[in-house]
Each structure stands twice: as structure tokens, then as C-alpha cells.
JSON list of C-alpha atoms in Angstrom, two decimals:
[
{"chain": "K", "resi": 35, "resn": "MET", "atom": "CA", "xyz": [100.65, 116.65, 49.61]},
{"chain": "K", "resi": 36, "resn": "CYS", "atom": "CA", "xyz": [99.46, 113.80, 51.48]},
{"chain": "K", "resi": 37, "resn": "ARG", "atom": "CA", "xyz": [98.70, 110.46, 51.06]},
{"chain": "K", "resi": 38, "resn": "LEU", "atom": "CA", "xyz": [95.61, 108.62, 51.54]},
{"chain": "K", "resi": 39, "resn": "ALA", "atom": "CA", "xyz": [94.54, 104.61, 51.72]},
{"chain": "K", "resi": 40, "resn": "PHE", "atom": "CA", "xyz": [90.88, 104.11, 52.97]},
{"chain": "K", "resi": 41, "resn": "ILE", "atom": "CA", "xyz": [91.42, 100.00, 54.50]},
{"chain": "K", "resi": 42, "resn": "PRO", "atom": "CA", "xyz": [88.00, 97.84, 53.88]},
{"chain": "K", "resi": 43, "resn": "GLY", "atom": "CA", "xyz": [86.79, 96.12, 56.93]},
{"chain": "K", "resi": 44, "resn": "LYS", "atom": "CA", "xyz": [87.78, 92.47, 56.32]},
{"chain": "K", "resi": 45, "resn": "ALA", "atom": "CA", "xyz": [90.08, 93.33, 53.45]},
{"chain": "K", "resi": 46, "resn": "LYS", "atom": "CA", "xyz": [92.47, 90.37, 52.19]},
{"chain": "K", "resi": 47, "resn": "ILE", "atom": "CA", "xyz": [95.37, 91.78, 52.99]},
{"chain": "K", "resi": 48, "resn": "ASN", "atom": "CA", "xyz": [98.06, 90.33, 55.11]},
{"chain": "K", "resi": 49, "resn": "TYR", "atom": "CA", "xyz": [100.40, 92.12, 57.63]},
{"chain": "K", "resi": 50, "resn": "LYS", "atom": "CA", "xyz": [103.48, 92.80, 55.57]},
{"chain": "K", "resi": 51, "resn": "GLU", "atom": "CA", "xyz": [100.64, 93.92, 52.44]},
{"chain": "K", "resi": 52, "resn": "LEU", "atom": "CA", "xyz": [99.57, 96.69, 54.35]},
{"chain": "K", "resi": 53, "resn": "LEU", "atom": "CA", "xyz": [103.05, 97.56, 56.27]},
{"chain": "K", "resi": 54, "resn": "ASP", "atom": "CA", "xyz": [104.43, 97.53, 52.26]},
{"chain": "K", "resi": 55, "resn": "LEU", "atom": "CA", "xyz": [101.23, 99.86, 51.02]},
{"chain": "K", "resi": 56, "resn": "PHE", "atom": "CA", "xyz": [102.01, 102.57, 53.96]},
{"chain": "K", "resi": 57, "resn": "ASN", "atom": "CA", "xyz": [106.05, 102.50, 53.58]},
{"chain": "K", "resi": 58, "resn": "ALA", "atom": "CA", "xyz": [104.59, 103.35, 50.02]},
{"chain": "K", "resi": 59, "resn": "LEU", "atom": "CA", "xyz": [102.55, 106.01, 50.28]},
{"chain": "K", "resi": 60, "resn": "GLU", "atom": "CA", "xyz": [104.42, 107.44, 52.83]},
{"chain": "K", "resi": 61, "resn": "ALA", "atom": "CA", "xyz": [107.76, 107.35, 51.13]},
{"chain": "K", "resi": 62, "resn": "SER", "atom": "CA", "xyz": [106.49, 108.80, 47.95]},
{"chain": "K", "resi": 63, "resn": "CYS", "atom": "CA", "xyz": [105.25, 112.16, 49.62]},
{"chain": "K", "resi": 64, "resn": "GLY", "atom": "CA", "xyz": [104.94, 111.92, 52.51]},
{"chain": "K", "resi": 65, "resn": "GLY", "atom": "CA", "xyz": [107.11, 111.82, 56.78]},
{"chain": "K", "resi": 66, "resn": "ASP", "atom": "CA", "xyz": [105.98, 114.63, 58.60]},
{"chain": "K", "resi": 67, "resn": "GLY", "atom": "CA", "xyz": [102.78, 113.13, 60.66]},
{"chain": "K", "resi": 68, "resn": "ASN", "atom": "CA", "xyz": [101.09, 109.67, 60.39]},
{"chain": "K", "resi": 69, "resn": "GLY", "atom": "CA", "xyz": [97.64, 108.70, 61.79]},
{"chain": "K", "resi": 70, "resn": "TYR", "atom": "CA", "xyz": [94.84, 106.56, 61.03]},
{"chain": "K", "resi": 71, "resn": "VAL", "atom": "CA", "xyz": [90.88, 106.26, 61.88]},
{"chain": "K", "resi": 72, "resn": "ALA", "atom": "CA", "xyz": [89.86, 103.10, 61.70]},
{"chain": "K", "resi": 73, "resn": "VAL", "atom": "CA", "xyz": [85.33, 102.78, 61.93]},
{"chain": "K", "resi": 74, "resn": "SER", "atom": "CA", "xyz": [83.99, 99.55, 62.78]},
{"chain": "K", "resi": 75, "resn": "PRO", "atom": "CA", "xyz": [80.73, 97.79, 61.45]},
{"chain": "K", "resi": 76, "resn": "ASP", "atom": "CA", "xyz": [78.35, 99.32, 64.29]},
{"chain": "K", "resi": 77, "resn": "GLY", "atom": "CA", "xyz": [79.88, 102.66, 64.55]},
{"chain": "K", "resi": 78, "resn": "ALA", "atom": "CA", "xyz": [82.34, 103.40, 66.84]},
{"chain": "K", "resi": 79, "resn": "SER", "atom": "CA", "xyz": [86.36, 104.50, 65.65]},
{"chain": "K", "resi": 80, "resn": "VAL", "atom": "CA", "xyz": [89.14, 104.75, 66.89]},
{"chain": "K", "resi": 81, "resn": "LEU", "atom": "CA", "xyz": [91.84, 107.71, 66.18]},
{"chain": "K", "resi": 82, "resn": "ASN", "atom": "CA", "xyz": [95.94, 108.13, 66.21]},
{"chain": "K", "resi": 83, "resn": "LYS", "atom": "CA", "xyz": [97.74, 110.69, 64.93]},
{"chain": "K", "resi": 84, "resn": "ALA", "atom": "CA", "xyz": [101.26, 112.04, 65.73]},
{"chain": "K", "resi": 85, "resn": "VAL", "atom": "CA", "xyz": [104.16, 113.20, 64.23]},
{"chain": "K", "resi": 86, "resn": "LYS", "atom": "CA", "xyz": [106.37, 110.36, 65.12]},
{"chain": "K", "resi": 87, "resn": "LEU", "atom": "CA", "xyz": [103.77, 107.59, 64.65]},
{"chain": "K", "resi": 88, "resn": "THR", "atom": "CA", "xyz": [104.95, 105.21, 62.65]},
{"chain": "K", "resi": 89, "resn": "ASN", "atom": "CA", "xyz": [103.82, 102.82, 59.94]},
{"chain": "K", "resi": 90, "resn": "ALA", "atom": "CA", "xyz": [105.06, 99.40, 61.83]},
{"chain": "K", "resi": 91, "resn": "GLN", "atom": "CA", "xyz": [103.08, 100.86, 65.26]},
{"chain": "K", "resi": 92, "resn": "ILE", "atom": "CA", "xyz": [99.39, 101.87, 63.07]},
{"chain": "K", "resi": 93, "resn": "VAL", "atom": "CA", "xyz": [100.22, 98.50, 61.25]},
{"chain": "K", "resi": 94, "resn": "LYS", "atom": "CA", "xyz": [100.00, 96.77, 65.22]},
{"chain": "K", "resi": 95, "resn": "GLU", "atom": "CA", "xyz": [97.52, 98.59, 66.45]},
{"chain": "K", "resi": 96, "resn": "THR", "atom": "CA", "xyz": [94.76, 97.95, 63.03]},
{"chain": "K", "resi": 97, "resn": "TYR", "atom": "CA", "xyz": [95.67, 95.00, 61.33]},
{"chain": "K", "resi": 98, "resn": "LYS", "atom": "CA", "xyz": [92.77, 92.90, 64.29]},
{"chain": "K", "resi": 99, "resn": "LEU", "atom": "CA", "xyz": [90.89, 95.38, 63.79]},
{"chain": "K", "resi": 100, "resn": "ILE", "atom": "CA", "xyz": [90.51, 95.09, 59.31]},
{"chain": "K", "resi": 101, "resn": "ARG", "atom": "CA", "xyz": [90.15, 91.50, 59.59]},
{"chain": "K", "resi": 102, "resn": "SER", "atom": "CA", "xyz": [87.92, 91.61, 62.84]},
{"chain": "K", "resi": 103, "resn": "GLY", "atom": "CA", "xyz": [85.31, 94.24, 60.18]},
{"chain": "K", "resi": 104, "resn": "TRP", "atom": "CA", "xyz": [86.49, 97.16, 61.10]},
{"chain": "K", "resi": 105, "resn": "ALA", "atom": "CA", "xyz": [87.28, 99.96, 57.93]},
{"chain": "K", "resi": 106, "resn": "VAL", "atom": "CA", "xyz": [90.72, 102.30, 58.80]},
{"chain": "K", "resi": 107, "resn": "TYR", "atom": "CA", "xyz": [91.19, 105.10, 56.80]},
{"chain": "K", "resi": 108, "resn": "TYR", "atom": "CA", "xyz": [95.21, 106.10, 56.61]},
{"chain": "K", "resi": 109, "resn": "HIS", "atom": "CA", "xyz": [97.09, 109.72, 56.32]},
{"chain": "K", "resi": 110, "resn": "THR", "atom": "CA", "xyz": [100.41, 110.48, 55.58]},
{"chain": "K", "resi": 111, "resn": "ARG", "atom": "CA", "xyz": [100.87, 113.58, 55.49]},
{"chain": "K", "resi": 112, "resn": "LYS", "atom": "CA", "xyz": [104.47, 116.18, 53.89]},
{"chain": "K", "resi": 113, "resn": "ILE", "atom": "CA", "xyz": [104.03, 119.95, 55.07]},
{"chain": "K", "resi": 114, "resn": "SER", "atom": "CA", "xyz": [103.23, 121.64, 52.78]},
{"chain": "K", "resi": 115, "resn": "VAL", "atom": "CA", "xyz": [101.37, 124.28, 55.41]},
{"chain": "K", "resi": 116, "resn": "GLY", "atom": "CA", "xyz": [101.13, 124.96, 58.57]},
{"chain": "K", "resi": 117, "resn": "TRP", "atom": "CA", "xyz": [104.09, 123.49, 60.57]},
{"chain": "K", "resi": 118, "resn": "SER", "atom": "CA", "xyz": [104.58, 119.47, 62.19]},
{"chain": "K", "resi": 119, "resn": "ASP", "atom": "CA", "xyz": [103.13, 118.54, 64.88]},
{"chain": "K", "resi": 120, "resn": "ASP", "atom": "CA", "xyz": [100.78, 116.40, 66.10]},
{"chain": "K", "resi": 121, "resn": "ALA", "atom": "CA", "xyz": [97.85, 118.75, 66.02]},
{"chain": "K", "resi": 122, "resn": "GLN", "atom": "CA", "xyz": [98.58, 119.64, 62.54]},
{"chain": "K", "resi": 123, "resn": "CYS", "atom": "CA", "xyz": [98.61, 115.92, 61.73]},
{"chain": "K", "resi": 124, "resn": "HIS", "atom": "CA", "xyz": [95.65, 114.10, 60.02]},
{"chain": "K", "resi": 125, "resn": "PRO", "atom": "CA", "xyz": [92.73, 112.99, 60.19]},
{"chain": "K", "resi": 126, "resn": "PHE", "atom": "CA", "xyz": [90.40, 115.69, 62.15]},
{"chain": "K", "resi": 127, "resn": "LYS", "atom": "CA", "xyz": [87.60, 114.68, 64.75]},
{"chain": "K", "resi": 128, "resn": "ILE", "atom": "CA", "xyz": [85.09, 117.55, 64.22]},
{"chain": "K", "resi": 129, "resn": "ASN", "atom": "CA", "xyz": [82.33, 117.89, 66.23]},
{"chain": "K", "resi": 130, "resn": "GLY", "atom": "CA", "xyz": [80.48, 120.16, 64.94]},
{"chain": "K", "resi": 131, "resn": "ARG", "atom": "CA", "xyz": [76.36, 120.19, 65.48]},
{"chain": "K", "resi": 132, "resn": "LYS", "atom": "CA", "xyz": [75.32, 119.26, 61.82]},
{"chain": "K", "resi": 133, "resn": "PHE", "atom": "CA", "xyz": [78.04, 117.27, 61.15]},
{"chain": "K", "resi": 134, "resn": "ARG", "atom": "CA", "xyz": [80.82, 114.53, 63.26]},
{"chain": "K", "resi": 135, "resn": "GLY", "atom": "CA", "xyz": [82.61, 112.70, 61.75]},
{"chain": "K", "resi": 136, "resn": "TYR", "atom": "CA", "xyz": [86.32, 112.56, 60.59]},
{"chain": "K", "resi": 137, "resn": "LEU", "atom": "CA", "xyz": [88.68, 114.79, 57.83]},
{"chain": "K", "resi": 138, "resn": "CYS", "atom": "CA", "xyz": [91.42, 114.02, 55.55]},
{"chain": "K", "resi": 139, "resn": "HIS", "atom": "CA", "xyz": [92.30, 116.13, 53.26]},
{"chain": "K", "resi": 140, "resn": "ASN", "atom": "CA", "xyz": [95.37, 116.74, 50.61]},
{"chain": "K", "resi": 141, "resn": "GLY", "atom": "CA", "xyz": [96.76, 120.04, 50.18]}
]
């Protein structure tokens, strides 16, 4: 099982609230790897994911982006199948012929 969150650009959330949200999601059913993708209003994106990526690091990297209009998709993973390594962390970047984007899923 996993936990996902979407934070729209310019969301009215402060630094501590964002960190508390991500920590609560991780505590409820996650912690075997965290990741995010941040997407700008013009479609640029930043992806970061790792088994040892902490919520504090994620908030440090994304808070200013959110305040400036970037949307953030957050994911924390609890292993149900597979193994624990950075490649298994979400989001996954998809570079297909017909679809390019990011994928997070739950179980």
C-alpha cells in the first residue's frame, strides 16, 4: 500500500503544515521510499525519488516551487510487492510513443 498527495500550485499551506502532511501520510502506510514530481505552470518538471529521501528534504526542495505556482505530486511507498531500492520508488517517468508523463499507483 502507498499514500499519495496532490498539492496545487500556490496552495495556502505553510512549511510546517506541508511537512506534517507528508509525515502523517508516511506514518499511516509508507516509509519504504518517498518521491515527488513537481510540475510548473508551463509544463517543466522536476522528479526526485529514493528509499532514503526524507520528507524534510522533499519539503525543502518543493515548498518554494509550490509558492511560485508549481504543483507537487507526493508519493510514499509501503512495500507490497517488489523490493526496496530507488528504482522501485514512485513516481515513475513514462517516455512512451503515445504518452509521456509520470505515474504513481497504490498497490
